[in-house]
PDB file of C-alpha atoms in Angstrom:
ATOM      1  CA  MET Z   1     146.101 113.347 165.927  1.00  0.00           C
ATOM      2  CA  ARG Z   2     142.856 111.436 166.303  1.00  0.00           C
ATOM      3  CA  LEU Z   3     139.894 112.356 164.168  1.00  0.00           C
ATOM      4  CA  PHE Z   4     136.897 113.924 165.873  1.00  0.00           C
ATOM      5  CA  SER Z   5     134.586 111.158 167.066  1.00  0.00           C
ATOM      6  CA  HIS Z   6     130.939 111.429 168.064  1.00  0.00           C
ATOM      7  CA  ILE Z   7     130.454 111.557 171.827  1.00  0.00           C
ATOM      8  CA  PRO Z   8     127.005 110.399 172.946  1.00  0.00           C
ATOM      9  CA  LEU Z   9     124.955 112.299 175.498  1.00  0.00           C
ATOM     10  CA  LEU Z  10     126.805 115.551 174.916  1.00  0.00           C
ATOM     11  CA  ASP Z  11     124.554 117.301 177.396  1.00  0.00           C
ATOM     12  CA  LYS Z  12     126.283 115.361 180.175  1.00  0.00           C
ATOM     13  CA  LEU Z  13     129.448 117.288 179.408  1.00  0.00           C
ATOM     14  CA  LYS Z  14     127.761 120.401 180.704  1.00  0.00           C
ATOM     15  CA  ASN Z  15     128.043 118.904 184.186  1.00  0.00           C
ATOM     16  CA  PHE Z  16     131.810 119.391 183.919  1.00  0.00           C
ATOM     17  CA  VAL Z  17     131.579 123.084 183.040  1.00  0.00           C
ATOM     18  CA  ALA Z  18     132.621 124.936 186.176  1.00  0.00           C
ATOM     19  CA  MET Z  19     131.696 128.477 187.130  1.00  0.00           C
ATOM     20  CA  GLU Z  20     134.955 130.328 187.691  1.00  0.00           C
ATOM     21  CA  VAL Z  21     134.571 133.206 190.145  1.00  0.00           C
ATOM     22  CA  GLU Z  22     137.520 135.571 190.544  1.00  0.00           C
ATOM     23  CA  VAL Z  23     138.400 138.844 192.179  1.00  0.00           C
ATOM     24  CA  LYS Z  24     140.051 140.986 189.481  1.00  0.00           C
ATOM     25  CA  LEU Z  25     141.772 144.252 190.353  1.00  0.00           C
ATOM     26  CA  ARG Z  26     143.697 146.248 187.771  1.00  0.00           C
ATOM     27  CA  LEU Z  27     146.918 147.881 188.933  1.00  0.00           C
ATOM     28  CA  LYS Z  28     147.581 151.377 187.660  1.00  0.00           C
ATOM     29  CA  ASN Z  29     151.070 150.888 186.230  1.00  0.00           C
ATOM     30  CA  SER Z  30     154.341 148.973 186.306  1.00  0.00           C
ATOM     31  CA  THR Z  31     155.402 150.770 189.506  1.00  0.00           C
ATOM     32  CA  ALA Z  32     152.334 149.447 191.357  1.00  0.00           C
ATOM     33  CA  HIS Z  33     152.988 145.983 189.925  1.00  0.00           C
ATOM     34  CA  GLN Z  34     156.607 146.014 191.085  1.00  0.00           C
ATOM     35  CA  GLN Z  35     155.687 147.326 194.516  1.00  0.00           C
ATOM     36  CA  LEU Z  36     153.117 144.577 194.996  1.00  0.00           C
ATOM     37  CA  SER Z  37     155.514 141.948 193.686  1.00  0.00           C
ATOM     38  CA  ASN Z  38     158.088 143.054 196.267  1.00  0.00           C
ATOM     39  CA  LEU Z  39     155.570 142.935 199.103  1.00  0.00           C
ATOM     40  CA  LEU Z  40     154.374 139.468 198.136  1.00  0.00           C
ATOM     41  CA  SER Z  41     157.842 138.016 197.503  1.00  0.00           C
ATOM     42  CA  PRO Z  42     157.933 136.074 200.834  1.00  0.00           C
ATOM     43  CA  PHE Z  43     154.781 134.251 199.686  1.00  0.00           C
ATOM     44  CA  HIS Z  44     155.935 133.442 196.130  1.00  0.00           C
ATOM     45  CA  LYS Z  45     155.326 129.881 194.934  1.00  0.00           C
ATOM     46  CA  LYS Z  46     156.052 129.951 191.202  1.00  0.00           C
ATOM     47  CA  THR Z  47     156.136 132.085 188.083  1.00  0.00           C
ATOM     48  CA  LEU Z  48     154.321 130.991 184.928  1.00  0.00           C
ATOM     49  CA  PHE Z  49     155.071 132.190 181.418  1.00  0.00           C
ATOM     50  CA  GLN Z  50     151.891 131.867 179.364  1.00  0.00           C
ATOM     51  CA  GLU Z  51     151.107 132.365 175.705  1.00  0.00           C
ATOM     52  CA  ASN Z  52     147.409 132.612 174.895  1.00  0.00           C
ATOM     53  CA  ILE Z  53     146.097 131.974 171.376  1.00  0.00           C
ATOM     54  CA  PHE Z  54     142.412 132.381 170.457  1.00  0.00           C
ATOM     55  CA  PHE Z  55     140.204 130.912 167.760  1.00  0.00           C
ATOM     56  CA  ASP Z  56     136.769 131.350 166.234  1.00  0.00           C
ATOM     57  CA  ASP Z  57     135.070 130.160 163.075  1.00  0.00           C
ATOM     58  CA  LYS Z  58     135.042 132.471 160.055  1.00  0.00           C
ATOM     59  CA  HIS Z  59     131.464 133.545 160.876  1.00  0.00           C
ATOM     60  CA  SER Z  60     132.404 134.514 164.474  1.00  0.00           C
ATOM     61  CA  LYS Z  61     129.815 132.119 165.921  1.00  0.00           C
ATOM     62  CA  LEU Z  62     131.710 131.833 169.208  1.00  0.00           C
ATOM     63  CA  SER Z  63     132.382 135.529 169.725  1.00  0.00           C
ATOM     64  CA  SER Z  64     128.813 136.450 168.812  1.00  0.00           C
ATOM     65  CA  ASN Z  65     127.648 134.093 171.572  1.00  0.00           C
ATOM     66  CA  LEU Z  66     130.134 135.451 174.142  1.00  0.00           C
ATOM     67  CA  ALA Z  67     132.223 132.289 174.012  1.00  0.00           C
ATOM     68  CA  VAL Z  68     136.024 132.116 173.843  1.00  0.00           C
ATOM     69  CA  LEU Z  69     138.102 129.189 172.567  1.00  0.00           C
ATOM     70  CA  ARG Z  70     141.708 129.375 173.745  1.00  0.00           C
ATOM     71  CA  LEU Z  71     144.959 127.454 173.619  1.00  0.00           C
ATOM     72  CA  ARG Z  72     147.319 128.336 176.462  1.00  0.00           C
ATOM     73  CA  PHE Z  73     150.972 127.305 176.235  1.00  0.00           C
ATOM     74  CA  TYR Z  74     152.971 127.260 179.465  1.00  0.00           C
ATOM     75  CA  ASN Z  75     156.650 127.916 180.140  1.00  0.00           C
ATOM     76  CA  LEU Z  76     158.123 127.752 176.640  1.00  0.00           C
ATOM     77  CA  ASN Z  77     155.717 125.036 175.515  1.00  0.00           C
ATOM     78  CA  SER Z  78     156.227 122.638 178.422  1.00  0.00           C
ATOM     79  CA  HIS Z  79     152.505 121.867 178.223  1.00  0.00           C
ATOM     80  CA  CYS Z  80     149.266 123.211 176.755  1.00  0.00           C
ATOM     81  CA  VAL Z  81     145.639 123.540 177.856  1.00  0.00           C
ATOM     82  CA  LEU Z  82     142.582 123.957 175.638  1.00  0.00           C
ATOM     83  CA  SER Z  83     139.749 125.918 177.205  1.00  0.00           C
ATOM     84  CA  LEU Z  84     136.256 127.107 176.397  1.00  0.00           C
ATOM     85  CA  LYS Z  85     134.833 130.056 178.315  1.00  0.00           C
ATOM     86  CA  ALA Z  86     131.275 131.307 178.052  1.00  0.00           C
ATOM     87  CA  LYS Z  87     128.647 133.607 179.559  1.00  0.00           C
ATOM     88  CA  PRO Z  88     131.044 136.107 181.161  1.00  0.00           C
ATOM     89  CA  SER Z  89     130.040 138.818 183.589  1.00  0.00           C
ATOM     90  CA  ILE Z  90     132.164 141.222 185.564  1.00  0.00           C
ATOM     91  CA  SER Z  91     131.004 143.772 188.119  1.00  0.00           C
ATOM     92  CA  ASN Z  92     132.691 145.629 190.969  1.00  0.00           C
ATOM     93  CA  GLY Z  93     135.917 143.706 190.517  1.00  0.00           C
ATOM     94  CA  ILE Z  94     134.306 140.246 190.582  1.00  0.00           C
ATOM     95  CA  SER Z  95     134.303 138.116 187.438  1.00  0.00           C
ATOM     96  CA  ARG Z  96     132.081 135.105 186.791  1.00  0.00           C
ATOM     97  CA  ILE Z  97     132.453 132.885 183.745  1.00  0.00           C
ATOM     98  CA  GLN Z  98     131.697 129.305 182.752  1.00  0.00           C
ATOM     99  CA  GLU Z  99     134.886 127.397 181.958  1.00  0.00           C
ATOM    100  CA  LEU Z 100     135.852 123.963 180.705  1.00  0.00           C
ATOM    101  CA  GLU Z 101     139.512 122.943 180.342  1.00  0.00           C
ATOM    102  CA  GLU Z 102     141.437 119.926 179.114  1.00  0.00           C
ATOM    103  CA  PRO Z 103     145.109 119.240 178.348  1.00  0.00           C
ATOM    104  CA  LEU Z 104     146.209 119.008 174.740  1.00  0.00           C
ATOM    105  CA  PRO Z 105     149.564 117.655 173.502  1.00  0.00           C
ATOM    106  CA  VAL Z 106     151.879 120.525 172.638  1.00  0.00           C
ATOM    107  CA  ALA Z 107     152.620 119.078 169.189  1.00  0.00           C
ATOM    108  CA  THR Z 108     148.890 118.890 168.383  1.00  0.00           C
ATOM    109  CA  ALA Z 109     148.263 122.383 169.716  1.00  0.00           C
ATOM    110  CA  THR Z 110     151.156 123.814 167.713  1.00  0.00           C
ATOM    111  CA  GLU Z 111     149.737 122.225 164.563  1.00  0.00           C
ATOM    112  CA  CYS Z 112     146.365 123.804 165.287  1.00  0.00           C
ATOM    113  CA  VAL Z 113     147.931 127.245 165.579  1.00  0.00           C
ATOM    114  CA  SER Z 114     149.542 126.930 162.154  1.00  0.00           C
ATOM    115  CA  LYS Z 115     146.494 125.183 160.652  1.00  0.00           C
ATOM    116  CA  PRO Z 116     143.341 126.109 162.629  1.00  0.00           C
ATOM    117  CA  SER Z 117     141.123 123.767 160.587  1.00  0.00           C
ATOM    118  CA  LEU Z 118     142.690 120.863 162.512  1.00  0.00           C
ATOM    119  CA  LEU Z 119     140.845 121.978 165.651  1.00  0.00           C
ATOM    120  CA  SER Z 120     137.622 120.477 164.342  1.00  0.00           C
ATOM    121  CA  LYS Z 121     139.298 117.080 163.932  1.00  0.00           C
ATOM    122  CA  ILE Z 122     140.731 116.522 167.411  1.00  0.00           C
ATOM    123  CA  ASP Z 123     139.004 114.140 169.789  1.00  0.00           C
ATOM    124  CA  SER Z 124     138.041 116.533 172.547  1.00  0.00           C
ATOM    125  CA  LYS Z 125     135.107 117.079 174.873  1.00  0.00           C
ATOM    126  CA  ILE Z 126     135.537 120.817 174.417  1.00  0.00           C
ATOM    127  CA  MET Z 127     135.338 120.598 170.640  1.00  0.00           C
ATOM    128  CA  ALA Z 128     132.293 118.352 171.038  1.00  0.00           C
ATOM    129  CA  LEU Z 129     130.627 121.111 173.052  1.00  0.00           C
ATOM    130  CA  VAL Z 130     131.672 123.724 170.500  1.00  0.00           C
ATOM    131  CA  LYS Z 131     129.945 121.686 167.807  1.00  0.00           C
ATOM    132  CA  ASN Z 132     126.864 120.941 169.917  1.00  0.00           C
ATOM    133  CA  GLU Z 133     126.345 124.374 171.469  1.00  0.00           C
ATOM    134  CA  TYR Z 134     127.472 126.707 168.713  1.00  0.00           C
ATOM    135  CA  GLY Z 135     127.142 124.697 165.509  1.00  0.00           C
ATOM    136  CA  VAL Z 136     130.855 124.883 164.788  1.00  0.00           C
ATOM    137  CA  GLY Z 137     131.844 121.419 163.579  1.00  0.00           C
ATOM    138  CA  GLU Z 138     134.078 119.401 161.298  1.00  0.00           C
ATOM    139  CA  ASN Z 139     133.132 121.349 158.200  1.00  0.00           C
ATOM    140  CA  SER Z 140     133.588 124.743 159.804  1.00  0.00           C
ATOM    141  CA  GLU Z 141     136.509 126.940 158.914  1.00  0.00           C
ATOM    142  CA  PHE Z 142     138.360 127.981 162.052  1.00  0.00           C
ATOM    143  CA  VAL Z 143     140.529 131.070 162.101  1.00  0.00           C
ATOM    144  CA  CYS Z 144     143.284 132.063 164.502  1.00  0.00           C
ATOM    145  CA  LEU Z 145     142.583 135.446 166.104  1.00  0.00           C
ATOM    146  CA  GLY Z 146     146.108 135.846 167.488  1.00  0.00           C
ATOM    147  CA  GLY Z 147     146.775 136.395 171.147  1.00  0.00           C
ATOM    148  CA  PHE Z 148     149.017 137.784 173.857  1.00  0.00           C
ATOM    149  CA  LYS Z 149     151.592 136.747 176.450  1.00  0.00           C
ATOM    150  CA  ASN Z 150     151.278 136.826 180.212  1.00  0.00           C
ATOM    151  CA  VAL Z 151     153.790 136.545 183.056  1.00  0.00           C
ATOM    152  CA  ARG Z 152     151.992 135.297 186.166  1.00  0.00           C
ATOM    153  CA  GLY Z 153     153.441 135.266 189.663  1.00  0.00           C
ATOM    154  CA  VAL Z 154     151.591 132.864 191.949  1.00  0.00           C
ATOM    155  CA  TYR Z 155     151.503 133.537 195.689  1.00  0.00           C
ATOM    156  CA  GLU Z 156     149.903 131.914 198.740  1.00  0.00           C
ATOM    157  CA  TRP Z 157     148.910 134.723 201.068  1.00  0.00           C
ATOM    158  CA  LYS Z 158     146.574 134.521 204.076  1.00  0.00           C
ATOM    159  CA  GLY Z 159     144.979 131.353 202.764  1.00  0.00           C
ATOM    160  CA  LEU Z 160     144.407 132.828 199.308  1.00  0.00           C
ATOM    161  CA  LYS Z 161     146.022 131.983 195.988  1.00  0.00           C
ATOM    162  CA  LEU Z 162     146.949 135.310 194.437  1.00  0.00           C
ATOM    163  CA  GLU Z 163     147.961 135.612 190.791  1.00  0.00           C
ATOM    164  CA  LEU Z 164     149.863 138.748 189.839  1.00  0.00           C
ATOM    165  CA  ASP Z 165     149.775 139.285 186.068  1.00  0.00           C
ATOM    166  CA  GLU Z 166     151.848 141.295 183.636  1.00  0.00           C
ATOM    167  CA  THR Z 167     149.933 140.965 180.360  1.00  0.00           C
ATOM    168  CA  ILE Z 168     151.819 141.899 177.212  1.00  0.00           C
ATOM    169  CA  TYR Z 169     149.691 142.876 174.201  1.00  0.00           C
ATOM    170  CA  GLY Z 170     150.905 144.082 170.844  1.00  0.00           C
ATOM    171  CA  PHE Z 171     149.730 147.577 171.807  1.00  0.00           C
ATOM    172  CA  GLY Z 172     150.905 147.804 175.424  1.00  0.00           C
ATOM    173  CA  THR Z 173     151.073 146.131 178.829  1.00  0.00           C
ATOM    174  CA  CYS Z 174     148.473 145.756 181.593  1.00  0.00           C
ATOM    175  CA  TYR Z 175     148.872 144.720 185.228  1.00  0.00           C
ATOM    176  CA  GLU Z 176     146.294 142.889 187.307  1.00  0.00           C
ATOM    177  CA  ILE Z 177     145.898 140.851 190.458  1.00  0.00           C
ATOM    178  CA  GLU Z 178     143.436 137.957 190.415  1.00  0.00           C
ATOM    179  CA  CYS Z 179     142.157 135.577 193.056  1.00  0.00           C
ATOM    180  CA  GLU Z 180     139.821 132.666 192.385  1.00  0.00           C
ATOM    181  CA  SER Z 181     137.408 132.559 195.290  1.00  0.00           C
ATOM    182  CA  LEU Z 182     134.390 130.857 196.818  1.00  0.00           C
ATOM    183  CA  GLU Z 183     133.722 133.998 198.868  1.00  0.00           C
ATOM    184  CA  PRO Z 184     134.681 136.808 196.486  1.00  0.00           C
ATOM    185  CA  GLU Z 185     133.216 139.739 198.424  1.00  0.00           C
ATOM    186  CA  ARG Z 186     135.113 138.757 201.580  1.00  0.00           C
ATOM    187  CA  ASP Z 187     138.370 138.113 199.723  1.00  0.00           C
ATOM    188  CA  LYS Z 188     138.078 141.290 197.669  1.00  0.00           C
ATOM    189  CA  LYS Z 189     137.891 143.342 200.871  1.00  0.00           C
ATOM    190  CA  LEU Z 190     140.963 141.570 202.248  1.00  0.00           C
ATOM    191  CA  ILE Z 191     143.004 142.228 199.090  1.00  0.00           C
ATOM    192  CA  GLU Z 192     141.782 145.817 198.794  1.00  0.00           C
ATOM    193  CA  GLY Z 193     142.753 146.489 202.396  1.00  0.00           C
ATOM    194  CA  PHE Z 194     146.266 145.180 201.736  1.00  0.00           C
ATOM    195  CA  LEU Z 195     146.649 147.337 198.628  1.00  0.00           C
ATOM    196  CA  GLU Z 196     145.340 150.448 200.343  1.00  0.00           C
ATOM    197  CA  GLU Z 197     147.506 149.960 203.435  1.00  0.00           C
ATOM    198  CA  ASN Z 198     150.568 149.905 201.182  1.00  0.00           C
ATOM    199  CA  GLY Z 199     149.557 152.776 198.921  1.00  0.00           C
ATOM    200  CA  ILE Z 200     149.188 150.645 195.792  1.00  0.00           C
ATOM    201  CA  GLU Z 201     146.925 152.283 193.235  1.00  0.00           C
ATOM    202  CA  TYR Z 202     144.282 150.023 191.723  1.00  0.00           C
ATOM    203  CA  GLU Z 203     140.782 149.961 190.295  1.00  0.00           C
ATOM    204  CA  TYR Z 204     138.216 147.291 189.533  1.00  0.00           C
ATOM    205  CA  SER Z 205     138.811 145.452 186.270  1.00  0.00           C
ATOM    206  CA  GLN Z 206     135.952 146.215 183.915  1.00  0.00           C
ATOM    207  CA  VAL Z 207     136.621 143.741 181.111  1.00  0.00           C
ATOM    208  CA  SER Z 208     138.489 140.471 180.535  1.00  0.00           C
ATOM    209  CA  LYS Z 209     141.966 140.194 179.069  1.00  0.00           C
ATOM    210  CA  PHE Z 210     140.405 138.763 175.907  1.00  0.00           C
ATOM    211  CA  ALA Z 211     138.125 141.794 175.596  1.00  0.00           C
ATOM    212  CA  VAL Z 212     141.133 144.103 175.972  1.00  0.00           C
ATOM    213  CA  PHE Z 213     142.948 142.107 173.283  1.00  0.00           C
ATOM    214  CA  ARG Z 214     140.008 142.331 170.872  1.00  0.00           C
ATOM    215  CA  SER Z 215     139.574 146.057 171.488  1.00  0.00           C
ATOM    216  CA  GLY Z 216     143.144 146.706 170.364  1.00  0.00           C
ATOM    217  CA  LYS Z 217     143.785 149.272 173.102  1.00  0.00           C
ATOM    218  CA  LEU Z 218     144.558 149.400 176.798  1.00  0.00           C
ATOM    219  CA  PRO Z 219     141.731 150.221 179.233  1.00  0.00           C
ATOM    220  CA  ASP Z 220     141.381 153.889 180.083  1.00  0.00           C
TER     221      ASP Z 220
END
């Protein structure tokens, strides 16, 4: 593991922070999830097994600024991605959030889970932004908030990349369909029409998976 090194002109990193825009529709139950999975099966491309682990400093500087620092392990630790999300908004089933991602070696990420203080010492553009934007640096005490698992089916349907999620929390399971989109209103109508034509019960997602996790209860 390399020690954290100063990166000049940190503001330039902001140019790499993308705005992620997604359609997010919550499915009512496991029956709706299974029905949709069956309908989409001809368009299935892959299934991803994800484990999401979240971090903050002991003073909750990230959470208090609506920022989320996450390690995501894929498919039994085949690889790992570090991400920083900030400034979320969600309305009428459309989510917008700033996001920056970078790969992290699985061995390094696993060490950080068991010893969160190591996060501040990795050489990472994300951790540089965390220090610069939120004042969480080498001398800060990171804590692991825990996390949840997600099984994601990925489908290519009518030119869209659909992600069908089964999210497993310690207190229950949620089901959701997501679609990253450049034209979210158009694509939301297309997905809604498909769900309604097939009698699949859904509603607009009101909060993020992380917010559900932190609340400790499933959405009403």
